[in-house]
Amino acid sequence: MSIARAERLVNLVLCLLSTRQYLTADRIRTIVPGYPEDANPEAFYRMFERDKAELRDLGIPLETGRNNPFDPADGYRIARRDYELGDIDLEPDEAAAVALAVRLWDSPELTGAAEVALLKLRAAGVDVDQAAPAAVEPRVRASEPAFATLLQAVQTGRVVTFDYRRPVPAEVRTRTVEPWGVVSWRGRWYLVGHDRDRRAPRCFRLSRIVGDAKAVSKPGEVHAPAGVDLMSYVKGFEDGHAQGTLARLWVAKGQAQGLRRRAEVVGTDVLDGVEGDLLEIELTLPESAAGWIAGFGADVEVIEPELLRKSVYERLLGALGAVEGKAS
């Protein structure tokens, strides 16, 4: 199913769930985003019949009826009592999988289209059930500016270009990539695809992309290899994130008390003329701890492992760039 059709079906479901009235096909055409305004009536009705069949195949119950005996044509709605599921008992691992799927549902473009559909319903005088809970509740919040562009490029098969910041050595380079997928792992977003500059598959952390990305080809030009395992590329990119990693840190005297409470002092050292203690701390997920450690600024420096040291350095570099950007 195409992305455009999937969005249209979701908008149609939201529309028919949100009204107590029966809506005719002609009225649905003017309200629901996704139906071409310039399509002739026959083309629209064929499209609408396919959509109705698709919803019924998905198990969504469509009611057919008329608001009063004088209506010239049948209308449609979805009864919430028939649409909503009853109570379901899930095992903990099943519940976690469902929760993850819900988090990954969000699409800002889709959410906006659905809101427009409901506004059109109200503007058209349709009785909208505002008290009922939402049928679709988007959850994902991706703060990276390039996220939406990259996701759309994956869905439409377009080549993208973006500026990418490397932590070591500290530099920004423009990359041109054939995107295969956007993956979330351990709280981070990654783009996996074929790097035209390196002529090889590569993985890119979205937090290192400077600004937005740009699509530079026609749709359908990119096709992901059959059976490609995107997660294996991400895990390979972040190789070394083993659980139970022992980290050694230098901490300035009297500073970072929150960190000290979780660590053990194993010695002392002087760094750039400043006296401090050497601490050892057991980290379950070193990458997740990088942001927390970076928050202590110059009062804490990672000695080892090298991966954690680079991650903290990267965050400090990003914070410095943000401050300089505001100052300019």
Coordinates of C-alpha atoms in Angstrom, one line a residue:
M1 CA 0.0 0.0 0.0
S2 CA 1.3 3.4 -0.9
I3 CA 2.0 6.0 1.8
A4 CA -0.6 8.4 0.2
R5 CA -3.3 5.8 0.3
A6 CA -2.4 4.7 3.9
E7 CA -2.7 8.4 5.1
R8 CA -6.0 8.8 3.2
L9 CA -7.4 5.7 4.9
V10 CA -6.4 6.9 8.3
N11 CA -8.0 10.3 7.6
L12 CA -11.1 8.5 6.4
V13 CA -11.3 6.4 9.6
L14 CA -10.8 9.5 11.8
C15 CA -13.5 11.3 9.9
L16 CA -16.1 8.6 10.2
L17 CA -15.3 7.9 13.8
S18 CA -15.6 11.5 14.8
T19 CA -19.2 12.1 13.5
R20 CA -22.5 10.9 14.7
Q21 CA -24.1 11.6 11.3
Y22 CA -24.0 9.5 8.1
L23 CA -21.7 11.2 5.6
T24 CA -22.4 10.7 1.9
A25 CA -19.5 9.9 -0.5
D26 CA -19.7 13.4 -2.1
R27 CA -19.4 15.0 1.3
I28 CA -16.5 12.7 2.3
R29 CA -14.7 13.8 -0.9
T30 CA -14.8 17.4 0.2
I31 CA -13.8 16.8 3.8
V32 CA -11.2 14.0 3.9
P33 CA -7.6 14.9 2.7
G34 CA -6.2 12.6 0.1
Y35 CA -9.0 12.5 -2.5
P36 CA -8.0 14.5 -5.6
E37 CA -10.2 17.5 -6.1
D38 CA -9.7 17.5 -9.9
A39 CA -10.6 13.8 -10.3
N40 CA -13.8 13.2 -12.3
P41 CA -16.8 11.6 -10.4
E42 CA -16.2 8.1 -11.8
A43 CA -12.5 8.1 -10.8
F44 CA -13.4 9.3 -7.3
Y45 CA -16.2 6.6 -6.8
R46 CA -13.8 3.9 -7.9
M47 CA -11.2 5.1 -5.4
F48 CA -13.8 5.4 -2.7
E49 CA -15.1 1.9 -3.3
R50 CA -11.6 0.5 -3.1
D51 CA -11.1 2.3 0.2
K52 CA -14.3 0.9 1.6
A53 CA -13.3 -2.6 0.6
E54 CA -9.9 -2.1 2.2
L55 CA -11.3 -0.9 5.5
R56 CA -13.7 -3.9 5.6
D57 CA -10.8 -6.2 4.9
L58 CA -9.0 -4.7 7.8
G59 CA -12.0 -5.5 10.0
I60 CA -13.2 -1.9 10.4
P61 CA -17.0 -1.9 10.6
L62 CA -18.6 0.6 8.2
E63 CA -22.3 1.5 8.9
T64 CA -24.4 2.5 6.0
G65 CA -27.6 4.5 6.5
R66 CA -29.4 7.9 6.1
N67 CA -29.9 10.7 8.5
N68 CA -33.5 11.1 7.5
P69 CA -35.8 9.4 5.0
F70 CA -35.5 12.3 2.5
D71 CA -31.8 12.0 2.0
P72 CA -31.1 11.2 -1.7
A73 CA -28.1 8.8 -1.0
D74 CA -26.8 6.5 1.6
G75 CA -24.0 7.8 4.0
Y76 CA -21.3 6.1 6.1
R77 CA -20.0 6.3 9.6
I78 CA -18.1 4.1 12.0
A79 CA -19.7 3.2 15.3
R80 CA -17.2 3.6 18.1
R81 CA -18.8 0.8 20.0
D82 CA -18.0 -1.6 17.2
Y83 CA -14.6 -0.2 16.3
E84 CA -13.0 -0.2 19.8
L85 CA -11.5 -3.4 21.1
G86 CA -12.5 -4.9 24.4
D87 CA -10.1 -5.4 27.3
I88 CA -7.0 -7.4 26.3
D89 CA -4.6 -9.1 28.7
L90 CA -1.0 -8.9 27.5
E91 CA 2.1 -10.5 28.9
P92 CA 4.8 -8.0 29.9
D93 CA 6.9 -8.6 26.8
E94 CA 3.8 -8.3 24.6
A95 CA 2.8 -5.0 26.2
A96 CA 6.3 -3.7 25.7
A97 CA 6.2 -4.5 22.0
V98 CA 2.8 -2.8 21.6
A99 CA 4.1 0.3 23.5
L100 CA 7.1 0.5 21.1
A101 CA 4.8 0.2 18.1
V102 CA 2.6 3.0 19.4
R103 CA 5.7 5.2 19.9
L104 CA 6.8 4.6 16.3
W105 CA 3.4 5.6 14.9
D106 CA 3.8 9.3 14.9
S107 CA 4.0 11.4 11.7
P108 CA 3.7 15.2 12.0
E109 CA 2.3 15.4 8.4
L110 CA -0.3 12.7 9.1
T111 CA -1.3 14.3 12.4
G112 CA -1.8 17.7 10.7
A113 CA -3.9 16.2 7.9
A114 CA -6.1 14.5 10.5
E115 CA -6.7 17.8 12.3
V116 CA -7.6 19.5 9.0
A117 CA -10.1 16.8 8.4
L118 CA -11.8 17.4 11.7
L119 CA -11.8 21.1 11.2
K120 CA -13.5 20.6 7.8
L121 CA -16.1 18.4 9.5
R122 CA -17.0 21.2 12.0
A123 CA -16.9 23.9 9.3
A124 CA -19.4 21.8 7.2
G125 CA -21.8 21.6 10.1
V126 CA -21.2 18.0 10.9
D127 CA -21.9 16.9 14.5
V128 CA -18.4 15.9 15.7
D129 CA -18.1 13.8 18.9
Q130 CA -15.5 15.9 20.8
A131 CA -15.9 14.1 24.1
A132 CA -14.8 10.7 22.7
P133 CA -11.1 9.8 23.1
A134 CA -8.9 10.0 20.1
A135 CA -8.7 6.8 18.0
V136 CA -5.1 7.5 17.0
E137 CA -2.7 9.0 19.4
P138 CA 0.8 9.8 18.0
R139 CA 3.7 9.3 20.4
V140 CA 7.1 9.7 18.8
R141 CA 9.0 12.9 19.3
A142 CA 12.1 13.2 17.2
S143 CA 13.9 16.5 17.8
E144 CA 16.4 16.1 14.9
P145 CA 15.5 18.6 12.2
A146 CA 16.4 16.1 9.4
F147 CA 14.1 13.4 10.7
A148 CA 10.9 14.2 8.7
T149 CA 12.9 14.8 5.5
L150 CA 14.8 11.6 5.8
L151 CA 11.8 9.5 6.6
Q152 CA 9.9 10.9 3.6
A153 CA 13.0 10.2 1.4
V154 CA 13.0 6.6 2.5
Q155 CA 9.3 6.2 1.8
T156 CA 9.5 7.8 -1.6
G157 CA 12.9 6.4 -2.7
R158 CA 14.8 9.6 -3.1
V159 CA 18.5 10.4 -2.7
V160 CA 19.3 12.8 0.1
T161 CA 22.2 15.2 0.9
F162 CA 23.1 16.7 4.3
D163 CA 26.0 18.1 6.3
Y164 CA 27.4 15.6 8.8
R165 CA 29.5 16.4 11.8
R166 CA 32.2 13.9 12.7
P167 CA 33.4 14.1 16.4
V168 CA 37.0 12.9 15.7
P169 CA 38.4 14.8 13.9
A170 CA 36.0 17.6 14.5
E171 CA 34.7 18.5 11.1
V172 CA 31.6 18.9 9.0
R173 CA 31.3 17.3 5.6
T174 CA 28.5 17.1 3.0
R175 CA 27.3 13.5 2.4
T176 CA 25.1 12.1 -0.4
V177 CA 23.2 9.0 0.5
E178 CA 20.7 6.6 -1.0
P179 CA 18.5 6.0 2.1
W180 CA 17.3 2.5 3.0
G181 CA 15.7 3.2 6.4
V182 CA 15.5 5.2 9.6
V183 CA 16.0 3.1 12.7
S184 CA 15.6 3.9 16.4
W185 CA 18.0 2.1 18.8
R186 CA 18.8 2.9 22.5
G187 CA 17.0 6.2 22.3
R188 CA 18.8 7.4 19.2
W189 CA 17.8 7.7 15.5
Y190 CA 20.0 6.5 12.7
L191 CA 19.9 6.6 8.9
V192 CA 21.1 3.5 7.1
G193 CA 21.9 3.7 3.4
H194 CA 24.4 3.6 0.6
D195 CA 26.9 6.5 0.9
R196 CA 27.7 7.6 -2.6
D197 CA 30.8 9.4 -1.4
R198 CA 32.2 6.3 0.2
R199 CA 30.7 3.9 -2.3
A200 CA 29.6 1.6 0.5
P201 CA 26.8 1.1 3.0
R202 CA 27.0 3.5 5.9
C203 CA 25.1 4.4 9.1
F204 CA 24.5 8.0 10.2
R205 CA 23.4 9.2 13.6
L206 CA 20.7 11.9 13.1
S207 CA 22.0 14.0 16.0
R208 CA 25.2 14.6 14.1
I209 CA 23.4 16.0 11.0
V210 CA 23.8 19.7 10.9
G211 CA 20.5 21.4 10.0
D212 CA 18.0 19.7 7.7
A213 CA 18.5 17.2 4.9
K214 CA 17.5 17.8 1.2
A215 CA 16.1 15.3 -1.3
V216 CA 18.0 15.6 -4.6
S217 CA 16.5 13.0 -6.9
K218 CA 13.2 12.0 -8.4
P219 CA 11.0 9.6 -6.4
G220 CA 11.6 5.9 -6.9
E221 CA 15.3 6.2 -7.7
V222 CA 16.4 4.4 -4.5
H223 CA 15.6 0.8 -3.7
A224 CA 16.8 -0.9 -0.5
P225 CA 18.5 -4.3 -1.1
A226 CA 16.3 -7.3 -0.5
G227 CA 16.5 -8.7 3.0
V228 CA 18.8 -5.9 4.3
D229 CA 19.1 -5.9 8.1
L230 CA 19.1 -2.3 9.0
M231 CA 19.6 -3.0 12.7
S232 CA 22.8 -4.9 12.1
Y233 CA 24.3 -1.8 10.5
V234 CA 23.3 0.3 13.5
K235 CA 24.7 -2.2 16.0
G236 CA 27.9 -2.4 14.0
F237 CA 28.1 1.4 14.0
E238 CA 27.8 1.6 17.7
D239 CA 29.9 -1.5 18.3
G240 CA 31.3 -1.6 21.9
H241 CA 28.1 -0.7 23.7
A242 CA 28.3 -3.7 25.9
Q243 CA 26.4 -3.8 29.2
G244 CA 28.3 -3.6 32.4
T245 CA 31.1 -1.3 31.2
L246 CA 33.5 0.0 33.8
A247 CA 34.3 3.7 33.2
R248 CA 37.2 5.7 34.7
L249 CA 36.6 9.4 35.2
W250 CA 38.5 12.4 36.4
V251 CA 36.4 14.6 38.6
A252 CA 37.4 18.0 40.0
K253 CA 37.7 18.3 43.8
G254 CA 34.3 18.9 45.5
Q255 CA 32.4 18.8 42.2
A256 CA 29.8 16.5 40.6
Q257 CA 28.4 15.1 43.8
G258 CA 25.6 13.3 42.0
L259 CA 28.2 11.3 40.0
R260 CA 30.3 10.7 43.1
R261 CA 27.5 9.0 44.9
R262 CA 27.3 6.3 42.2
A263 CA 31.1 5.9 41.8
E264 CA 34.1 4.8 43.8
V265 CA 37.2 6.9 44.3
V266 CA 40.3 5.0 43.3
G267 CA 43.0 7.7 43.3
T268 CA 43.8 11.4 42.7
D269 CA 45.3 13.3 39.7
V270 CA 45.9 16.8 38.5
L271 CA 44.5 17.8 35.1
D272 CA 45.5 21.1 33.5
G273 CA 46.6 22.4 37.0
V274 CA 43.3 21.4 38.6
E275 CA 43.2 18.9 41.4
G276 CA 40.7 16.1 41.2
D277 CA 39.9 12.5 42.0
L278 CA 39.9 9.4 39.8
L279 CA 36.6 7.6 40.0
E280 CA 35.4 4.2 38.7
I281 CA 31.7 3.7 37.9
E282 CA 29.8 0.7 36.4
L283 CA 27.6 1.8 33.5
T284 CA 24.9 -0.4 32.1
L285 CA 24.6 1.6 28.9
P286 CA 27.6 3.9 28.5
E287 CA 26.1 5.7 25.5
S288 CA 23.0 6.7 27.5
A289 CA 25.2 8.0 30.3
A290 CA 27.2 10.2 27.9
G291 CA 24.6 13.0 28.1
W292 CA 24.4 12.9 31.8
I293 CA 28.2 13.0 32.2
A294 CA 28.5 15.8 29.7
G295 CA 26.2 17.9 31.8
F296 CA 29.0 18.3 34.4
G297 CA 31.0 20.2 31.8
A298 CA 34.7 20.8 32.6
D299 CA 34.3 19.3 36.1
V300 CA 34.4 15.8 34.7
E301 CA 36.5 14.2 32.0
V302 CA 36.3 10.6 30.8
I303 CA 39.6 8.7 30.8
E304 CA 38.2 5.4 29.5
P305 CA 36.5 3.7 27.6
E306 CA 37.4 5.6 24.5
L307 CA 33.9 5.2 23.0
L308 CA 32.3 7.0 26.0
R309 CA 35.0 9.7 25.9
K310 CA 34.2 10.4 22.3
S311 CA 30.4 10.5 23.0
V312 CA 30.8 13.0 25.8
Y313 CA 33.2 15.1 23.6
E314 CA 30.6 15.1 20.9
R315 CA 27.9 16.4 23.1
L316 CA 30.0 19.1 24.5
L317 CA 31.0 20.1 21.0
G318 CA 27.3 20.2 20.0
A319 CA 26.4 22.4 23.0
L320 CA 29.3 24.8 22.1
G321 CA 28.1 25.0 18.5
A322 CA 24.5 25.8 19.7
V323 CA 25.8 28.6 22.0
E324 CA 27.9 30.1 19.2
G325 CA 25.0 29.9 16.8
K326 CA 22.7 31.9 19.2
A327 CA 25.5 34.4 19.8
S328 CA 25.8 35.1 16.0

